[in-house]
mmCIF file of C-alpha atoms and ligand atoms in Angstrom:
data_model
loop_
_atom_site.group_PDB
_atom_site.id
_atom_site.type_symbol
_atom_site.label_atom_id
_atom_site.label_comp_id
_atom_site.label_asym_id
_atom_site.label_seq_id
_atom_site.Cartn_x
_atom_site.Cartn_y
_atom_site.Cartn_z
ATOM 1 C CA MET A 1 74.402 -9.796 7.663
ATOM 2 C CA GLN A 2 74.582 -8.017 3.695
ATOM 3 C CA ASP A 3 72.456 -11.546 3.113
ATOM 4 C CA ILE A 4 70.442 -11.060 5.925
ATOM 5 C CA ILE A 5 69.495 -7.791 4.851
ATOM 6 C CA GLN A 6 69.275 -8.288 1.441
ATOM 7 C CA GLN A 7 66.387 -11.716 2.673
ATOM 8 C CA LEU A 8 64.594 -9.134 4.830
ATOM 9 C CA GLN A 9 63.974 -6.566 2.260
ATOM 10 C CA ALA A 10 62.700 -10.013 0.236
ATOM 11 C CA GLU A 11 60.219 -10.947 2.871
ATOM 12 C CA VAL A 12 59.702 -7.155 3.190
ATOM 13 C CA ASP A 13 58.041 -6.517 -0.083
ATOM 14 C CA ALA A 14 56.806 -9.937 -0.259
ATOM 15 C CA PHE A 15 54.491 -9.315 3.305
ATOM 16 C CA VAL A 16 50.347 -8.415 2.014
ATOM 17 C CA ILE A 17 48.978 -6.037 4.709
ATOM 18 C CA SER A 18 45.510 -6.089 4.251
ATOM 19 C CA ASP A 19 43.770 -4.761 7.059
ATOM 20 C CA ALA A 20 44.102 -3.430 9.972
ATOM 21 C CA ALA A 21 45.502 -6.803 11.800
ATOM 22 C CA THR A 22 47.809 -8.273 8.703
ATOM 23 C CA ARG A 23 49.335 -3.723 9.213
ATOM 24 C CA GLU A 24 49.870 -4.815 12.663
ATOM 25 C CA ALA A 25 51.185 -8.349 11.901
ATOM 26 C CA PHE A 26 54.010 -6.751 9.362
ATOM 27 C CA ARG A 27 55.091 -3.664 12.647
ATOM 28 C CA LEU A 28 55.548 -6.567 14.894
ATOM 29 C CA THR A 29 57.911 -9.185 12.425
ATOM 30 C CA PHE A 30 60.057 -6.054 11.535
ATOM 31 C CA LEU A 31 59.409 -2.674 13.146
ATOM 32 C CA SER A 32 59.028 -3.713 16.583
ATOM 33 C CA LYS A 33 61.268 -3.848 19.812
ATOM 34 C CA LYS A 34 61.268 -7.479 19.383
ATOM 35 C CA GLY A 35 60.892 -7.275 15.357
ATOM 36 C CA SER A 36 63.685 -8.945 12.513
ATOM 37 C CA ILE A 37 65.086 -5.078 11.863
ATOM 38 C CA SER A 38 65.030 -4.198 15.809
ATOM 39 C CA VAL A 39 67.213 -7.270 16.196
ATOM 40 C CA LEU A 40 69.706 -6.517 13.042
ATOM 41 C CA PHE A 41 70.223 -2.970 14.419
ATOM 42 C CA ASP A 42 71.296 -4.498 17.444
ATOM 43 C CA ASP A 43 73.511 -6.913 16.742
ATOM 44 C CA PHE A 44 74.802 -4.156 14.360
ATOM 45 C CA LYS A 45 76.253 -2.195 17.118
ATOM 46 C CA ALA A 46 78.608 -4.804 18.035
ATOM 47 C CA LEU A 47 79.980 -4.953 14.722
ATOM 48 C CA PRO A 48 83.776 -3.939 14.139
ATOM 49 C CA PRO A 49 84.044 -0.012 12.544
ATOM 50 C CA ASP A 50 85.157 -0.741 9.150
ATOM 51 C CA GLN A 51 81.900 -3.753 8.163
ATOM 52 C CA LYS A 52 79.490 -0.475 9.600
ATOM 53 C CA ARG A 53 80.708 1.683 7.456
ATOM 54 C CA SER A 54 79.566 -0.786 5.427
ATOM 55 C CA LEU A 55 76.740 -2.188 6.240
ATOM 56 C CA GLY A 56 75.184 1.170 7.440
ATOM 57 C CA ALA A 57 73.155 2.778 4.983
ATOM 58 C CA PRO A 58 71.763 -1.065 3.621
ATOM 59 C CA LEU A 59 70.657 -1.219 6.656
ATOM 60 C CA ASN A 60 68.653 2.070 6.915
ATOM 61 C CA VAL A 61 67.695 1.328 3.562
ATOM 62 C CA LEU A 62 65.571 -1.670 4.895
ATOM 63 C CA LYS A 63 64.377 -0.129 7.836
ATOM 64 C CA LYS A 64 62.867 3.369 5.537
ATOM 65 C CA ASN A 65 61.275 0.746 3.018
ATOM 66 C CA ALA A 66 59.935 -0.942 6.157
ATOM 67 C CA GLU A 67 58.228 1.840 7.773
ATOM 68 C CA GLU A 68 56.902 3.532 4.666
ATOM 69 C CA LYS A 69 55.287 0.382 4.219
ATOM 70 C CA TRP A 70 53.954 -0.152 7.409
ATOM 71 C CA ASN A 71 53.100 3.817 7.318
ATOM 72 C CA SER A 72 51.084 4.413 3.658
ATOM 73 C CA ALA A 73 48.938 0.780 4.774
ATOM 74 C CA GLU A 74 46.179 2.954 6.781
ATOM 75 C CA PHE A 75 44.041 0.871 7.682
ATOM 76 C CA SER A 76 41.153 2.712 10.334
ATOM 77 C CA GLN A 77 38.737 -0.297 12.848
ATOM 78 C CA ALA A 78 36.474 0.014 10.983
ATOM 79 C CA LYS A 79 37.524 -0.246 7.724
ATOM 80 C CA SER A 80 37.534 -4.201 6.097
ATOM 81 C CA SER A 81 38.018 -4.887 2.638
ATOM 82 C CA ALA A 82 36.386 -7.324 0.429
ATOM 83 C CA SER A 83 37.830 -9.839 1.229
ATOM 84 C CA ASP A 84 37.602 -10.187 4.946
ATOM 85 C CA ILE A 85 32.899 -9.597 4.404
ATOM 86 C CA ASP A 86 32.219 -13.649 4.390
ATOM 87 C CA LEU A 87 29.008 -13.565 2.531
ATOM 88 C CA SER A 88 27.633 -16.604 3.163
ATOM 89 C CA ARG A 89 27.881 -15.950 7.311
ATOM 90 C CA PRO A 90 24.206 -16.234 9.432
ATOM 91 C CA SER A 91 23.672 -12.608 10.322
ATOM 92 C CA GLY A 92 22.804 -12.121 13.605
ATOM 93 C CA PHE A 93 18.788 -12.530 15.465
ATOM 94 C CA MET A 94 16.629 -9.998 14.459
ATOM 95 C CA PRO A 95 13.789 -9.802 16.303
ATOM 96 C CA PRO A 96 10.645 -10.317 14.419
ATOM 97 C CA GLY A 97 9.575 -6.474 15.275
ATOM 98 C CA SER A 98 5.945 -6.099 16.416
ATOM 99 C CA ILE A 99 2.083 -4.293 14.989
ATOM 100 C CA HIS A 100 2.450 -1.055 16.867
ATOM 101 C CA PRO A 101 -0.959 -0.952 18.937
ATOM 102 C CA LEU A 102 -2.416 2.313 17.854
ATOM 103 C CA ASN A 103 -2.022 1.052 13.942
ATOM 104 C CA LEU A 104 -3.984 -2.726 15.594
ATOM 105 C CA VAL A 105 -6.671 -0.635 16.598
ATOM 106 C CA LYS A 106 -6.708 1.304 13.267
ATOM 107 C CA HIS A 107 -7.007 -1.640 11.214
ATOM 108 C CA GLU A 108 -9.421 -3.045 13.524
ATOM 109 C CA LEU A 109 -11.338 -0.183 13.065
ATOM 110 C CA ILE A 110 -11.154 0.193 9.673
ATOM 111 C CA GLY A 111 -12.278 -3.848 8.972
ATOM 112 C CA VAL A 112 -14.997 -3.084 10.683
ATOM 113 C CA PHE A 113 -16.261 0.129 9.438
ATOM 114 C CA GLN A 114 -15.262 -2.313 5.364
ATOM 115 C CA GLY A 115 -17.773 -4.075 6.454
ATOM 116 C CA LEU A 116 -21.035 -2.401 6.054
ATOM 117 C CA GLY A 117 -19.016 -0.548 3.003
ATOM 118 C CA PHE A 118 -16.650 2.381 3.688
ATOM 119 C CA GLU A 119 -14.238 3.614 1.611
ATOM 120 C CA VAL A 120 -10.261 4.252 2.786
ATOM 121 C CA ALA A 121 -10.403 7.662 1.806
ATOM 122 C CA THR A 122 -7.016 9.943 2.734
ATOM 123 C CA GLY A 123 -5.055 13.927 2.335
ATOM 124 C CA PRO A 124 -3.173 15.490 3.543
ATOM 125 C CA GLU A 125 -1.215 16.461 6.940
ATOM 126 C CA ILE A 126 -0.898 19.916 5.724
ATOM 127 C CA GLU A 127 -3.644 21.446 5.057
ATOM 128 C CA THR A 128 -5.418 24.888 3.553
ATOM 129 C CA ASP A 129 -6.969 27.342 5.889
ATOM 130 C CA TRP A 130 -10.151 26.410 3.519
ATOM 131 C CA HIS A 131 -10.087 22.740 3.488
ATOM 132 C CA ASN A 132 -9.688 22.647 7.932
ATOM 133 C CA PHE A 133 -11.801 25.330 8.014
ATOM 134 C CA THR A 134 -13.817 27.884 6.139
ATOM 135 C CA ALA A 135 -15.234 25.308 4.012
ATOM 136 C CA LEU A 136 -16.326 23.680 7.249
ATOM 137 C CA ASN A 137 -18.696 26.388 8.262
ATOM 138 C CA MET A 138 -15.763 27.493 10.266
ATOM 139 C CA PRO A 139 -15.080 31.652 7.790
ATOM 140 C CA GLU A 140 -11.933 33.469 9.175
ATOM 141 C CA ASP A 141 -12.909 34.509 12.595
ATOM 142 C CA HIS A 142 -15.705 31.341 13.760
ATOM 143 C CA PRO A 143 -14.674 31.610 17.481
ATOM 144 C CA ALA A 144 -15.195 27.398 16.660
ATOM 145 C CA ARG A 145 -11.430 28.176 15.792
ATOM 146 C CA ASP A 146 -10.304 28.627 18.992
ATOM 147 C CA MET A 147 -11.616 25.246 20.332
ATOM 148 C CA GLN A 148 -8.188 23.758 18.125
ATOM 149 C CA ASP A 149 -5.081 24.976 19.456
ATOM 150 C CA THR A 150 -3.736 25.305 15.982
ATOM 151 C CA PHE A 151 -0.129 24.888 14.789
ATOM 152 C CA PHE A 152 0.127 26.679 11.300
ATOM 153 C CA VAL A 153 2.609 26.508 9.036
ATOM 154 C CA GLN A 154 2.173 29.907 7.196
ATOM 155 C CA THR A 155 0.410 32.451 7.338
ATOM 156 C CA ASP A 156 -1.518 35.423 4.351
ATOM 157 C CA PRO A 157 -2.583 32.597 3.239
ATOM 158 C CA ALA A 158 -2.699 31.100 6.237
ATOM 159 C CA ILE A 159 -1.673 27.064 5.893
ATOM 160 C CA VAL A 160 -1.968 25.145 8.564
ATOM 161 C CA LEU A 161 -1.732 21.658 10.573
ATOM 162 C CA ARG A 162 -4.857 19.686 9.766
ATOM 163 C CA THR A 163 -6.176 20.119 13.609
ATOM 164 C CA HIS A 164 -8.532 17.422 12.692
ATOM 165 C CA THR A 165 -9.572 15.055 9.642
ATOM 166 C CA SER A 166 -12.932 16.682 8.558
ATOM 167 C CA PRO A 167 -10.944 18.288 5.697
ATOM 168 C CA VAL A 168 -11.205 14.842 3.627
ATOM 169 C CA GLN A 169 -15.223 15.732 3.625
ATOM 170 C CA ILE A 170 -14.331 17.935 1.874
ATOM 171 C CA ARG A 171 -11.388 16.785 -0.324
ATOM 172 C CA THR A 172 -13.785 13.739 -0.975
ATOM 173 C CA MET A 173 -17.028 15.622 -1.491
ATOM 174 C CA LEU A 174 -15.087 17.898 -4.138
ATOM 175 C CA SER A 175 -13.965 15.055 -6.336
ATOM 176 C CA GLN A 176 -16.648 12.368 -5.862
ATOM 177 C CA LYS A 177 -20.461 12.629 -6.537
ATOM 178 C CA PRO A 178 -22.782 10.312 -4.154
ATOM 179 C CA PRO A 179 -23.646 8.690 -2.623
ATOM 180 C CA ILE A 180 -20.677 8.777 -0.767
ATOM 181 C CA ARG A 181 -18.958 6.538 2.539
ATOM 182 C CA ILE A 182 -15.745 6.646 3.619
ATOM 183 C CA ILE A 183 -14.220 6.973 6.044
ATOM 184 C CA ALA A 184 -10.353 8.999 6.603
ATOM 185 C CA PRO A 185 -8.546 7.661 9.065
ATOM 186 C CA GLY A 186 -4.910 9.943 9.286
ATOM 187 C CA ARG A 187 -2.273 11.841 12.076
ATOM 188 C CA VAL A 188 -3.974 15.015 13.201
ATOM 189 C CA TYR A 189 -2.422 17.648 15.415
ATOM 190 C CA ARG A 190 -3.662 20.101 18.190
ATOM 191 C CA CYS A 191 -1.115 22.139 20.371
ATOM 192 C CA ASP A 192 -2.227 20.349 23.871
ATOM 193 C CA SER A 193 -0.193 18.274 25.790
ATOM 194 C CA ASP A 194 -0.992 15.749 28.927
ATOM 195 C CA ALA A 195 -2.028 12.861 29.647
ATOM 196 C CA THR A 196 -4.824 12.372 27.613
ATOM 197 C CA HIS A 197 -4.164 15.009 24.830
ATOM 198 C CA SER A 198 -1.028 14.128 22.393
ATOM 199 C CA PRO A 199 0.135 17.865 20.170
ATOM 200 C CA ILE A 200 -0.302 14.810 17.410
ATOM 201 C CA PHE A 201 -2.473 12.040 18.237
ATOM 202 C CA HIS A 202 -4.611 9.920 15.058
ATOM 203 C CA GLN A 203 -8.465 10.397 13.688
ATOM 204 C CA ILE A 204 -10.380 8.626 11.853
ATOM 205 C CA GLU A 205 -13.027 10.484 10.162
ATOM 206 C CA GLY A 206 -16.710 8.945 8.855
ATOM 207 C CA LEU A 207 -19.045 10.643 5.971
ATOM 208 C CA TYR A 208 -21.700 8.895 4.208
ATOM 209 C CA ILE A 209 -23.902 10.742 1.784
ATOM 210 C CA ASP A 210 -27.030 9.872 0.484
ATOM 211 C CA LYS A 211 -31.123 10.422 -0.600
ATOM 212 C CA LYS A 212 -32.563 10.073 2.763
ATOM 213 C CA VAL A 213 -29.450 9.249 5.497
ATOM 214 C CA SER A 214 -30.726 10.114 8.784
ATOM 215 C CA PHE A 215 -29.602 10.155 11.936
ATOM 216 C CA ALA A 216 -31.191 7.108 12.795
ATOM 217 C CA ASP A 217 -29.085 5.686 10.004
ATOM 218 C CA LEU A 218 -25.761 7.284 12.073
ATOM 219 C CA LYS A 219 -26.750 5.788 15.507
ATOM 220 C CA GLN A 220 -27.057 2.505 14.415
ATOM 221 C CA VAL A 221 -23.698 2.499 12.032
ATOM 222 C CA LEU A 222 -22.282 4.071 15.220
ATOM 223 C CA TYR A 223 -23.585 1.050 17.767
ATOM 224 C CA TYR A 224 -22.645 -1.683 15.329
ATOM 225 C CA PHE A 225 -19.087 -0.359 15.230
ATOM 226 C CA VAL A 226 -18.937 -0.241 19.171
ATOM 227 C CA LYS A 227 -21.068 -3.809 19.671
ATOM 228 C CA GLU A 228 -17.307 -5.150 16.875
ATOM 229 C CA ILE A 229 -14.775 -3.414 18.798
ATOM 230 C CA PHE A 230 -15.968 -3.809 22.708
ATOM 231 C CA GLY A 231 -18.183 -6.949 22.612
ATOM 232 C CA ASP A 232 -22.395 -6.662 23.538
ATOM 233 C CA ASP A 233 -21.933 -6.058 27.021
ATOM 234 C CA VAL A 234 -20.713 -1.512 26.360
ATOM 235 C CA ASN A 235 -22.290 0.485 27.515
ATOM 236 C CA ILE A 236 -22.602 3.924 25.249
ATOM 237 C CA ARG A 237 -24.411 7.546 25.696
ATOM 238 C CA PHE A 238 -25.076 10.511 23.417
ATOM 239 C CA ARG A 239 -25.571 14.072 24.183
ATOM 240 C CA PRO A 240 -26.453 16.798 22.125
ATOM 241 C CA SER A 241 -23.074 19.243 20.829
ATOM 242 C CA PHE A 242 -22.044 21.646 18.865
ATOM 243 C CA PHE A 243 -19.620 21.077 15.792
ATOM 244 C CA PRO A 244 -20.299 24.003 13.086
ATOM 245 C CA PHE A 245 -19.701 21.184 10.543
ATOM 246 C CA THR A 246 -22.705 19.323 11.711
ATOM 247 C CA GLU A 247 -26.316 19.887 13.309
ATOM 248 C CA PRO A 248 -27.273 18.158 14.384
ATOM 249 C CA SER A 249 -24.346 17.325 16.757
ATOM 250 C CA ALA A 250 -23.696 14.459 19.760
ATOM 251 C CA GLU A 251 -20.782 13.255 21.141
ATOM 252 C CA MET A 252 -20.600 9.593 21.787
ATOM 253 C CA ASP A 253 -19.393 8.336 25.153
ATOM 254 C CA ILE A 254 -18.049 4.986 26.324
ATOM 255 C CA GLU A 255 -18.730 3.763 30.165
ATOM 256 C CA TRP A 256 -15.232 2.137 32.094
ATOM 257 C CA VAL A 257 -14.309 1.669 34.954
ATOM 258 C CA LYS A 258 -10.931 2.683 36.831
ATOM 259 C CA ASN A 259 -10.366 2.289 40.241
ATOM 260 C CA GLY A 260 -13.673 -0.360 40.349
ATOM 261 C CA GLU A 261 -15.062 3.290 39.737
ATOM 262 C CA LYS A 262 -17.584 3.514 36.514
ATOM 263 C CA ARG A 263 -16.603 6.810 34.166
ATOM 264 C CA TRP A 264 -17.404 8.048 31.079
ATOM 265 C CA MET A 265 -14.634 8.750 28.708
ATOM 266 C CA GLU A 266 -15.613 10.529 24.976
ATOM 267 C CA ILE A 267 -14.490 8.664 22.039
ATOM 268 C CA LEU A 268 -15.896 10.565 19.287
ATOM 269 C CA GLY A 269 -17.309 13.824 17.921
ATOM 270 C CA CYS A 270 -20.630 13.232 14.769
ATOM 271 C CA GLY A 271 -23.640 14.894 13.484
ATOM 272 C CA MET A 272 -26.045 14.940 10.699
ATOM 273 C CA VAL A 273 -23.402 17.123 7.347
ATOM 274 C CA ASP A 274 -25.102 20.564 7.668
ATOM 275 C CA PRO A 275 -26.480 22.204 4.642
ATOM 276 C CA ASN A 276 -23.120 24.813 3.831
ATOM 277 C CA VAL A 277 -20.933 22.447 3.737
ATOM 278 C CA LEU A 278 -22.749 19.845 1.121
ATOM 279 C CA LEU A 279 -22.573 23.628 -0.427
ATOM 280 C CA HIS A 280 -19.466 23.992 -0.386
ATOM 281 C CA CYS A 281 -18.729 21.495 -2.465
ATOM 282 C CA GLY A 282 -21.661 21.942 -4.519
ATOM 283 C CA ILE A 283 -23.752 18.747 -3.271
ATOM 284 C CA ASP A 284 -27.517 19.646 -3.166
ATOM 285 C CA PRO A 285 -28.795 19.643 0.340
ATOM 286 C CA GLU A 286 -31.760 19.135 -0.682
ATOM 287 C CA GLU A 287 -31.258 16.319 -2.441
ATOM 288 C CA TYR A 288 -28.536 14.462 -0.331
ATOM 289 C CA THR A 289 -28.240 14.603 3.206
ATOM 290 C CA GLY A 290 -26.152 12.673 4.847
ATOM 291 C CA PHE A 291 -23.455 12.385 8.414
ATOM 292 C CA ALA A 292 -20.083 12.225 9.616
ATOM 293 C CA PHE A 293 -18.094 11.399 13.033
ATOM 294 C CA GLY A 294 -14.616 11.830 13.918
ATOM 295 C CA LEU A 295 -13.323 8.968 16.280
ATOM 296 C CA GLY A 296 -9.992 9.518 18.761
ATOM 297 C CA VAL A 297 -8.244 6.324 17.926
ATOM 298 C CA GLU A 298 -5.897 6.750 20.896
ATOM 299 C CA ARG A 299 -9.062 6.830 23.421
ATOM 300 C CA ILE A 300 -10.651 3.557 21.851
ATOM 301 C CA CYS A 301 -6.610 2.302 21.865
ATOM 302 C CA MET A 302 -7.056 3.336 25.152
ATOM 303 C CA LEU A 303 -10.014 1.890 26.730
ATOM 304 C CA LYS A 304 -9.610 -1.331 24.978
ATOM 305 C CA TYR A 305 -6.131 -2.018 26.985
ATOM 306 C CA GLY A 306 -6.236 -0.042 29.891
ATOM 307 C CA ILE A 307 -3.606 1.878 28.431
ATOM 308 C CA SER A 308 -3.642 5.247 31.074
ATOM 309 C CA ASP A 309 -1.208 7.977 29.405
ATOM 310 C CA ILE A 310 -1.778 9.290 26.244
ATOM 311 C CA ARG A 311 2.219 9.931 25.947
ATOM 312 C CA LEU A 312 2.962 6.072 25.915
ATOM 313 C CA PHE A 313 2.038 5.500 21.573
ATOM 314 C CA LEU A 314 4.843 7.979 21.343
ATOM 315 C CA GLU A 315 7.230 6.724 23.988
ATOM 316 C CA ASN A 316 8.797 3.666 22.005
ATOM 317 C CA ASP A 317 9.918 1.889 24.984
ATOM 318 C CA LEU A 318 10.082 -1.382 24.835
ATOM 319 C CA ARG A 319 8.549 -2.650 27.665
ATOM 320 C CA PHE A 320 5.277 -0.796 25.998
ATOM 321 C CA LEU A 321 5.304 -1.666 22.532
ATOM 322 C CA ARG A 322 6.784 -5.615 23.650
ATOM 323 C CA GLN A 323 3.520 -6.467 24.807
ATOM 324 C CA PHE A 324 1.414 -6.326 21.405
ATOM 325 C CA ALA A 325 4.028 -8.110 19.892
ATOM 326 C CA THR A 326 1.591 -11.443 19.992
ATOM 327 C CA GLU A 327 -1.210 -9.591 17.911
ATOM 328 C CA LYS A 328 -1.556 -9.966 14.412
ATOM 329 C CA LEU A 329 -3.097 -7.571 11.561
ATOM 330 C CA VAL A 330 -6.223 -8.155 10.795
HETATM 331 N N1 LIG B 401 -13.760 16.758 13.518
HETATM 332 C C1 LIG B 401 -13.841 16.752 14.665
HETATM 333 C C2 LIG B 401 -13.362 17.079 15.604
HETATM 334 O O1 LIG B 401 -12.083 16.710 15.859
HETATM 335 C C3 LIG B 401 -14.980 15.594 15.021
HETATM 336 C C4 LIG B 401 -16.086 15.900 14.185
HETATM 337 C C5 LIG B 401 -15.434 14.632 13.099
HETATM 338 C C6 LIG B 401 -17.723 16.033 14.750
HETATM 339 C C7 LIG B 401 -17.804 14.989 12.066
HETATM 340 C C8 LIG B 401 -18.622 16.013 12.980
HETATM 341 C C9 LIG B 401 -17.948 15.385 12.666
HETATM 342 O O2 LIG B 401 -13.235 17.480 17.035
#
């Protein structure tokens, strides 16, 4: 038995435990009920007392060594050693994904306006009160501020989540000289939520400032864009409206059919840039005029694809998103 103990000790020492699987193999080989060390203990019990005296100590040492080796090799199931990683193995199938419908429409709209010479401009989503309201002819306590249910990041001085993309008009006019022709796509925030209103939504702002820009130019640009997006047969209408930063102001609706019934859906606000706004930005209203518009990307996307609930855009339901999987970025 002395020989067997020595041989097993050599086997225990030589056994390489490198991961959870080899650690378990070690336990089964030596320490489990049918493992070789346990079997040796069974044999030991049957030995005459004088042999037991001389073999008991080395047998216990063998068992202790094996247990220590097993205990000190801690491998969790998730852990693997470098040798387990096969870098040449092909990865699992990754579906290619798809462009979000709002991005599809956004890129399509940008393409249409770029074709007319508009450049893309951007601005921050966390905006000062001055850029979001005051410079746009909405001084403090102006009732028009109430229409834009505002999320305040802080008060005094007031910092807001921009309620529209119109502050990009201000930032552009402060940093560029006319002629200016920009579109500003981006996220905007209002404290409002139902099937047609989401607290986060997307707008595209348009601004054109030059000498002799007229309301006729505004209408022509908007007609062109609607036909490009919805085709020649689309019906639109302009309604007189009010925005503090445009004068005169209008809203544009698109006709669509719901349950066989024709309806109008408002998709944008627009107008001639108010002289006060030009003055705030250091542009002489006697020399320059211009138009601005702000359109809702969700609304256009809903009309284009027949989507009835605005909340679908944010839910990340793959059954919804996969329907746009074949569309390409334009
Ligand atoms: N900013 C306005 C809104 O969000 C839309 C608008 C933009 C109106 C530009 C006129 C000119 O309601």
